[in-house]
Phi, psi and omega in degrees: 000114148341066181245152182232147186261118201236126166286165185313145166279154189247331159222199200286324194294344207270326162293339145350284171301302168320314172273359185256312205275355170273327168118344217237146131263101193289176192268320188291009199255295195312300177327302175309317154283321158317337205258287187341284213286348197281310208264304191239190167257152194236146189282173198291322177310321204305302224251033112294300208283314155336281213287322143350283165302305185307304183222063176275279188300321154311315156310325168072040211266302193265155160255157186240130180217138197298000000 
């Protein structure tokens, strides 16, 4: 098993960047983005780079991983 040790991200793009260059949405990524959409409000870029992901994984471009 493959695991990479990645520090937190500090904003959405840099999780961005994290979830792509591992391939993976970690259970810690997804907390991180619930505490985003929970907590702020998001600019039109935030919630394209979201909706992105959503279907990055729909596609089966990104894995969902425990």
């Amino acid at each position: 098993m493959n695991t990479h040790s990645l520090i937190p991200p500090t904003n959405l793009s840099e999780l961005f960047f994290q979830i792509y260059w591992s391939g993976r949405l970690t259970p810690e990524h997804r907390q991180y983005l619930r505490a985003i959409l929970l907590q702020e409000s998001l600019s039109e870029e935030e919630q394209s780079s979201i909706n992105r992901l959503i279907y990055a994984v729909r596609r089966g471009w990104l894995k969902l991983t425990d």
